[in-house]
XYZ file of N, CA, C and O in Angstrom:
560
model
N 2.491 21.219 -10.667
C 3.595 20.901 -9.790
C 4.293 22.208 -9.418
O 4.545 23.048 -10.275
N 4.581 22.397 -8.142
C 5.235 23.626 -7.722
C 6.694 23.626 -8.162
O 7.320 22.575 -8.323
N 7.227 24.820 -8.359
C 8.627 24.954 -8.763
C 9.548 24.358 -7.702
O 10.542 23.700 -8.027
N 9.204 24.571 -6.426
C 10.052 24.019 -5.367
C 10.063 22.501 -5.411
O 11.121 21.877 -5.364
N 8.882 21.875 -5.491
C 8.814 20.415 -5.510
C 9.525 19.833 -6.737
O 10.175 18.798 -6.641
N 9.413 20.497 -7.864
C 10.112 20.041 -9.062
C 11.613 20.058 -8.835
O 12.313 19.079 -9.121
N 12.119 21.174 -8.297
C 13.557 21.291 -8.038
C 14.006 20.264 -7.002
O 15.015 19.586 -7.175
N 13.236 20.124 -5.924
C 13.594 19.166 -4.883
C 13.588 17.737 -5.434
O 14.526 16.980 -5.216
N 12.518 17.357 -6.135
C 12.395 15.999 -6.678
C 13.557 15.685 -7.619
O 14.150 14.601 -7.542
N 13.898 16.623 -8.492
C 15.013 16.401 -9.414
C 16.334 16.280 -8.666
O 17.154 15.413 -8.971
N 16.540 17.144 -7.684
C 17.770 17.083 -6.895
C 17.868 15.822 -6.082
O 18.921 15.180 -6.012
N 16.763 15.424 -5.472
C 16.764 14.217 -4.636
C 16.985 12.969 -5.488
O 17.757 12.090 -5.116
N 16.307 12.893 -6.620
C 16.392 11.699 -7.467
C 17.778 11.518 -8.075
O 18.126 10.413 -8.476
N 18.585 12.571 -8.128
C 19.915 12.457 -8.724
C 21.026 12.360 -7.690
O 22.198 12.361 -8.049
N 20.667 12.262 -6.403
C 21.695 12.069 -5.378
C 22.370 10.716 -5.548
O 21.737 9.740 -5.943
N 23.642 10.682 -5.229
C 24.371 9.420 -5.139
C 25.505 9.613 -4.137
O 25.634 10.690 -3.548
N 26.310 8.598 -3.942
C 27.363 8.653 -2.929
C 28.333 9.806 -3.163
O 28.884 10.356 -2.201
N 28.536 10.204 -4.402
C 29.503 11.258 -4.704
C 28.905 12.662 -4.656
O 29.635 13.643 -4.797
N 27.613 12.778 -4.440
C 26.981 14.106 -4.477
C 26.260 14.473 -3.174
O 25.387 15.337 -3.177
N 26.630 13.850 -2.076
C 25.933 14.121 -0.812
C 26.175 15.532 -0.291
O 25.426 16.000 0.570
N 27.171 16.235 -0.818
C 27.363 17.635 -0.445
C 26.161 18.474 -0.860
O 25.910 19.528 -0.290
N 25.402 18.012 -1.844
C 24.209 18.738 -2.306
C 23.042 18.637 -1.337
O 22.029 19.328 -1.509
N 23.134 17.800 -0.313
C 22.050 17.726 0.675
C 21.779 19.090 1.296
O 20.630 19.429 1.584
N 22.820 19.891 1.492
C 22.667 21.224 2.066
C 21.901 22.182 1.168
O 21.389 23.188 1.636
N 21.813 21.880 -0.120
C 21.002 22.687 -1.029
C 19.524 22.334 -0.901
O 18.663 23.165 -1.154
N 19.248 21.092 -0.526
C 17.869 20.603 -0.451
C 17.255 20.751 0.939
O 16.053 20.992 1.063
N 18.075 20.560 1.987
C 17.572 20.497 3.357
C 18.146 21.611 4.218
O 19.309 21.991 4.069
N 17.345 22.076 5.169
C 17.808 23.083 6.121
C 18.754 22.425 7.135
O 18.688 21.210 7.353
N 19.608 23.212 7.769
C 20.543 22.642 8.754
C 19.848 21.924 9.905
O 20.396 20.989 10.477
N 18.625 22.343 10.249
C 17.905 21.740 11.377
C 16.813 20.765 10.918
O 15.837 20.540 11.624
N 16.997 20.152 9.776
C 16.000 19.244 9.209
C 15.635 18.142 10.199
O 16.482 17.635 10.938
N 14.357 17.796 10.193
C 13.859 16.647 10.962
C 13.401 15.618 9.937
O 12.526 15.901 9.116
N 14.012 14.429 9.966
C 13.712 13.362 9.013
C 13.190 12.165 9.788
O 13.735 11.785 10.832
N 12.132 11.556 9.237
C 11.571 10.376 9.887
C 11.056 9.426 8.819
O 10.458 9.845 7.830
N 11.307 8.133 9.032
C 10.702 7.083 8.226
C 10.343 5.946 9.175
O 10.561 6.076 10.385
N 9.770 4.843 8.690
C 9.358 3.788 9.619
C 10.500 3.163 10.430
O 10.242 2.506 11.433
N 11.750 3.390 10.019
C 12.883 2.765 10.693
C 13.843 3.738 11.367
O 14.688 3.318 12.151
N 13.739 5.026 11.065
C 14.701 6.010 11.564
C 14.011 7.315 11.953
O 12.990 7.669 11.373
N 14.642 8.019 12.878
C 14.257 9.385 13.198
C 15.551 10.149 13.419
O 16.359 9.791 14.274
N 15.763 11.199 12.616
C 17.016 11.937 12.622
C 16.748 13.423 12.750
O 15.776 13.940 12.182
N 17.645 14.112 13.434
C 17.550 15.562 13.558
C 18.869 16.183 13.135
O 19.929 15.807 13.642
N 18.799 17.123 12.206
C 19.957 17.868 11.763
C 20.572 17.323 10.491
O 20.527 16.123 10.219
N 21.154 18.237 9.726
C 21.770 17.879 8.456
C 22.937 16.895 8.606
O 23.051 15.965 7.808
N 23.798 17.012 9.631
C 24.868 16.014 9.778
C 24.332 14.586 9.971
O 24.866 13.633 9.409
N 23.265 14.439 10.746
C 22.673 13.112 10.953
C 22.067 12.582 9.655
O 22.204 11.397 9.333
N 21.418 13.462 8.889
C 20.837 13.047 7.614
C 21.927 12.632 6.640
O 21.802 11.623 5.952
N 23.010 13.385 6.596
C 24.123 13.019 5.716
C 24.693 11.650 6.119
O 24.967 10.821 5.271
N 24.853 11.408 7.419
C 25.338 10.109 7.890
C 24.421 8.974 7.464
O 24.886 7.901 7.079
N 23.129 9.211 7.525
C 22.143 8.217 7.087
C 22.352 7.877 5.611
O 22.396 6.713 5.228
N 22.472 8.910 4.770
C 22.657 8.669 3.337
C 24.023 8.060 3.039
O 24.144 7.225 2.143
N 25.059 8.444 3.776
C 26.371 7.824 3.580
C 26.291 6.323 3.840
O 26.836 5.522 3.083
N 25.616 5.946 4.910
C 25.464 4.533 5.236
C 24.620 3.815 4.186
O 24.941 2.696 3.775
N 23.551 4.458 3.735
C 22.691 3.874 2.710
C 23.497 3.568 1.455
O 23.450 2.453 0.927
N 24.250 4.553 0.979
C 24.998 4.365 -0.268
C 26.197 3.438 -0.087
O 26.661 2.842 -1.053
N 26.700 3.288 1.134
C 27.805 2.358 1.384
C 27.322 0.911 1.397
O 28.073 0.004 1.028
N 26.073 0.680 1.816
C 25.580 -0.686 1.988
C 24.723 -1.201 0.836
O 24.652 -2.398 0.613
N 24.042 -0.321 0.143
C 23.161 -0.735 -0.948
C 23.780 -0.314 -2.280
O 24.660 0.552 -2.330
N 23.328 -0.941 -3.348
C 23.880 -0.689 -4.677
C 22.749 -0.404 -5.662
O 21.612 -0.782 -5.436
N 23.104 0.251 -6.746
C 22.144 0.552 -7.822
C 20.913 1.264 -7.281
O 19.782 0.979 -7.674
N 21.120 2.217 -6.383
C 20.015 2.961 -5.778
C 19.475 3.968 -6.790
O 20.228 4.725 -7.385
N 18.166 3.923 -6.952
C 17.518 4.845 -7.879
C 16.106 5.138 -7.375
O 15.394 4.229 -6.953
N 15.721 6.405 -7.414
C 14.357 6.810 -7.092
C 13.667 7.233 -8.372
O 14.186 8.056 -9.119
N 12.505 6.680 -8.629
C 11.634 7.157 -9.694
C 10.531 7.965 -9.023
O 9.774 7.421 -8.204
N 10.457 9.247 -9.336
C 9.419 10.119 -8.787
C 8.218 10.048 -9.724
O 8.329 10.362 -10.898
N 7.067 9.626 -9.195
C 5.869 9.441 -10.015
C 4.933 10.641 -9.993
O 4.244 10.901 -10.972
N 4.870 11.319 -8.858
C 3.931 12.427 -8.745
C 4.373 13.350 -7.625
O 5.044 12.928 -6.678
N 4.008 14.603 -7.769
C 4.205 15.590 -6.714
C 2.893 16.312 -6.515
O 2.090 16.437 -7.438
N 2.676 16.774 -5.306
C 1.435 17.476 -5.020
C 1.682 18.485 -3.906
O 1.995 18.097 -2.780
N 1.586 19.757 -4.222
C 1.669 20.793 -3.200
C 0.259 20.978 -2.652
O -0.654 21.353 -3.381
N 0.072 20.688 -1.360
C -1.266 20.744 -0.776
C -1.535 22.063 -0.071
O -2.689 22.388 0.206
N -0.475 22.795 0.238
C -0.582 24.115 0.862
C 0.756 24.808 0.626
O 1.741 24.138 0.309
N 0.827 26.108 0.774
C 2.127 26.756 0.616
C 3.154 26.151 1.580
O 2.918 26.069 2.789
N 4.253 25.657 1.026
C 5.308 25.077 1.849
C 5.043 23.674 2.348
O 5.733 23.194 3.251
N 4.077 22.974 1.771
C 3.774 21.603 2.200
C 3.314 20.791 1.002
O 2.493 21.236 0.214
N 3.874 19.580 0.871
C 3.474 18.742 -0.240
C 3.996 17.325 -0.115
O 4.635 16.959 0.881
N 3.691 16.542 -1.143
C 4.035 15.125 -1.173
C 4.768 14.772 -2.460
O 4.499 15.346 -3.516
N 5.651 13.807 -2.338
C 6.245 13.135 -3.488
C 5.823 11.677 -3.417
O 5.878 11.062 -2.348
N 5.412 11.115 -4.527
C 5.140 9.666 -4.603
C 6.258 9.077 -5.435
O 6.574 9.581 -6.512
N 6.887 8.001 -4.931
C 8.096 7.475 -5.555
C 8.186 5.958 -5.463
O 7.460 5.321 -4.702
N 9.105 5.413 -6.252
C 9.524 4.023 -6.137
C 11.033 4.019 -5.977
O 11.749 4.636 -6.766
N 11.488 3.348 -4.938
C 12.913 3.163 -4.685
C 13.318 1.813 -5.268
O 12.662 0.805 -5.021
N 14.403 1.811 -6.023
C 14.982 0.582 -6.575
C 16.396 0.463 -6.016
O 17.143 1.449 -6.010
N 16.772 -0.728 -5.557
C 18.115 -0.931 -5.028
C 18.438 -2.420 -4.955
O 17.565 -3.271 -5.113
N 19.695 -2.693 -4.706
C 20.153 -4.047 -4.400
C 20.966 -3.978 -3.121
O 21.672 -3.008 -2.886
N 20.843 -5.013 -2.297
C 21.636 -5.124 -1.077
C 22.147 -6.563 -1.013
O 21.359 -7.503 -1.215
N 23.430 -6.753 -0.741
C 23.971 -8.116 -0.769
C 23.324 -9.079 0.224
O 23.328 -10.284 -0.003
N 22.728 -8.581 1.283
C 22.128 -9.450 2.297
C 20.612 -9.599 2.161
O 19.992 -10.287 2.961
N 20.030 -8.912 1.203
C 18.579 -8.962 1.039
C 18.224 -9.510 -0.330
O 18.826 -9.133 -1.329
N 17.240 -10.387 -0.366
C 16.705 -10.909 -1.625
C 17.800 -11.555 -2.475
O 17.757 -11.485 -3.698
N 18.792 -12.143 -1.820
C 19.883 -12.794 -2.542
C 20.671 -11.829 -3.414
O 21.283 -12.232 -4.398
N 20.672 -10.538 -3.068
C 21.386 -9.541 -3.854
C 20.661 -9.108 -5.112
O 21.168 -8.273 -5.865
N 19.465 -9.656 -5.332
C 18.678 -9.279 -6.515
C 17.975 -7.942 -6.277
O 17.780 -7.527 -5.143
N 17.555 -7.267 -7.341
C 16.900 -5.960 -7.192
C 15.629 -6.029 -6.353
O 14.888 -7.015 -6.393
N 15.407 -4.960 -5.614
C 14.212 -4.775 -4.797
C 13.604 -3.438 -5.204
O 14.324 -2.468 -5.424
N 12.296 -3.385 -5.293
C 11.580 -2.134 -5.564
C 10.590 -1.898 -4.435
O 9.944 -2.833 -3.962
N 10.480 -0.657 -4.016
C 9.636 -0.290 -2.892
C 8.898 0.999 -3.227
O 9.517 2.000 -3.579
N 7.574 0.973 -3.117
C 6.764 2.170 -3.328
C 6.600 2.920 -2.011
O 6.470 2.302 -0.949
N 6.594 4.243 -2.100
C 6.387 5.047 -0.912
C 6.058 6.474 -1.266
O 5.925 6.833 -2.444
N 5.924 7.295 -0.231
C 5.713 8.722 -0.453
C 6.421 9.501 0.646
O 6.691 8.984 1.730
N 6.729 10.731 0.328
C 7.386 11.641 1.258
C 6.484 12.841 1.490
O 5.988 13.437 0.538
N 6.284 13.166 2.749
C 5.537 14.359 3.142
C 6.584 15.398 3.527
O 7.384 15.164 4.438
N 6.588 16.525 2.828
C 7.618 17.540 2.999
C 7.026 18.856 3.481
O 5.925 19.235 3.073
N 7.802 19.549 4.321
C 7.509 20.924 4.720
C 8.761 21.730 4.384
O 9.876 21.300 4.680
N 8.554 22.924 3.799
C 9.705 23.725 3.414
C 9.412 25.209 3.522
O 8.264 25.639 3.560
N 10.481 25.948 3.596
C 10.449 27.396 3.383
C 11.314 27.615 2.138
O 10.806 27.527 1.041
N 12.616 27.820 2.323
C 13.509 27.850 1.159
C 14.190 26.500 0.966
O 14.739 26.226 -0.095
N 14.167 25.679 2.012
C 14.694 24.310 1.996
C 13.743 23.444 2.820
O 12.974 23.944 3.629
N 13.838 22.135 2.635
C 12.998 21.214 3.406
C 13.497 21.191 4.849
O 14.674 20.966 5.106
N 12.575 21.429 5.783
C 12.925 21.355 7.194
C 12.242 20.177 7.895
O 12.611 19.818 9.012
N 11.271 19.557 7.247
C 10.646 18.340 7.785
C 10.375 17.403 6.616
O 9.760 17.786 5.625
N 10.860 16.165 6.756
C 10.721 15.156 5.712
C 10.294 13.858 6.400
O 11.016 13.329 7.236
N 9.114 13.388 6.052
C 8.629 12.126 6.626
C 8.275 11.187 5.493
O 7.473 11.520 4.616
N 8.907 10.022 5.508
C 8.653 8.999 4.496
C 7.675 7.965 5.027
O 7.744 7.569 6.193
N 6.804 7.518 4.141
C 5.843 6.464 4.437
C 6.077 5.332 3.447
O 6.056 5.549 2.233
N 6.324 4.139 3.984
C 6.483 2.943 3.167
C 6.317 1.725 4.049
O 6.326 1.824 5.279
N 6.160 0.579 3.421
C 5.999 -0.687 4.124
C 7.382 -1.200 4.507
O 8.141 -1.649 3.650
N 7.733 -1.115 5.788
C 9.056 -1.548 6.250
C 9.280 -3.030 5.974
O 10.404 -3.451 5.696
N 8.230 -3.823 6.034
C 8.360 -5.245 5.718
C 8.764 -5.460 4.278
O 9.614 -6.291 3.965
N 8.173 -4.677 3.372
C 8.510 -4.794 1.954
C 9.937 -4.314 1.687
O 10.582 -4.772 0.750
N 10.423 -3.406 2.510
C 11.789 -2.912 2.351
C 12.801 -3.911 2.866
O 13.801 -4.189 2.218
N 12.546 -4.460 4.007
C 13.579 -5.206 4.704
C 13.172 -6.630 5.057
O 13.729 -7.591 4.545
N 12.191 -6.768 5.914
C 11.898 -8.053 6.532
C 11.494 -9.139 5.546
O 11.837 -10.301 5.739
N 10.787 -8.801 4.490
C 10.345 -9.808 3.528
C 11.493 -10.385 2.715
O 11.327 -11.398 2.048
N 12.664 -9.753 2.778
C 13.789 -10.188 1.954
C 14.879 -10.879 2.752
O 15.946 -11.178 2.225
N 14.622 -11.136 4.033
C 15.573 -11.848 4.875
C 15.208 -13.329 4.841
O 14.044 -13.691 5.036
N 16.193 -14.213 4.585
C 15.881 -15.646 4.561
C 15.142 -16.080 5.831
O 15.378 -15.559 6.901
N 14.275 -17.013 5.718
C 13.406 -17.587 6.747
C 12.349 -16.573 7.192
O 11.161 -16.837 7.075
N 12.759 -15.406 7.691
C 11.800 -14.406 8.133
C 10.900 -13.974 6.981
O 9.697 -13.796 7.159
N 11.469 -13.813 5.786
C 10.675 -13.435 4.621
C 9.586 -14.443 4.328
O 8.459 -14.088 3.977
N 9.906 -15.738 4.462
C 8.906 -16.777 4.243
C 7.787 -16.718 5.257
O 6.612 -16.896 4.915
N 8.131 -16.446 6.505
C 7.116 -16.341 7.553
C 6.206 -15.150 7.290
O 4.981 -15.241 7.403
N 6.781 -14.022 6.919
C 5.970 -12.832 6.632
C 5.059 -13.069 5.438
O 3.889 -12.707 5.447
N 5.602 -13.699 4.393
C 4.766 -14.018 3.232
C 3.609 -14.922 3.597
O 2.482 -14.741 3.145
N 3.858 -15.914 4.447
C 2.809 -16.832 4.902
C 1.751 -16.056 5.694
O 0.545 -16.241 5.469
N 2.201 -15.159 6.600
C 1.247 -14.378 7.385
C 0.405 -13.470 6.501
O -0.815 -13.376 6.700
N 1.038 -12.827 5.536
C 0.282 -11.955 4.625
C -0.775 -12.758 3.866
O -1.882 -12.293 3.661
N -0.430 -13.970 3.464
C -1.378 -14.824 2.753
C -2.552 -15.216 3.634
O -3.688 -15.302 3.171
N -2.300 -15.444 4.899
C -3.354 -15.835 5.820
C -4.289 -14.658 6.149
O -5.468 -14.856 6.437
N -3.733 -13.448 6.132
C -4.527 -12.269 6.485
C -5.274 -11.694 5.295
O -6.185 -10.890 5.475
N -4.900 -12.097 4.098
C -5.532 -11.520 2.893
C -6.911 -12.074 2.655
O -7.354 -13.042 3.113
């Protein structure tokens, strides 16, 4: 595991609503962040994203399972996100597996997350979740 990925993974996994000032230690001012639901440019936009995340969800925790530096300044984190949201899954805990593809120099300047958006959101909405579960069963 590279020293950078270790430091980043530890810093990222310990973020919470009270420590978002540390985002500037992890990410460059011109960071480009993308996941299946969002595309953000710049550290202020990324901070706003995390502020909203921590304001709406509870018991947020990332378990980092693996890191892999595939080239100098490029690598992956494999993780599981655990959280609760009052409007999803009846407020019960949700776990989501995913990975992050990172590019860095001294800080991360490109961060792209890969995860199943349905498993994050749509499967936990009443009625819609049942329809998605039925469709997944039919396609399996």
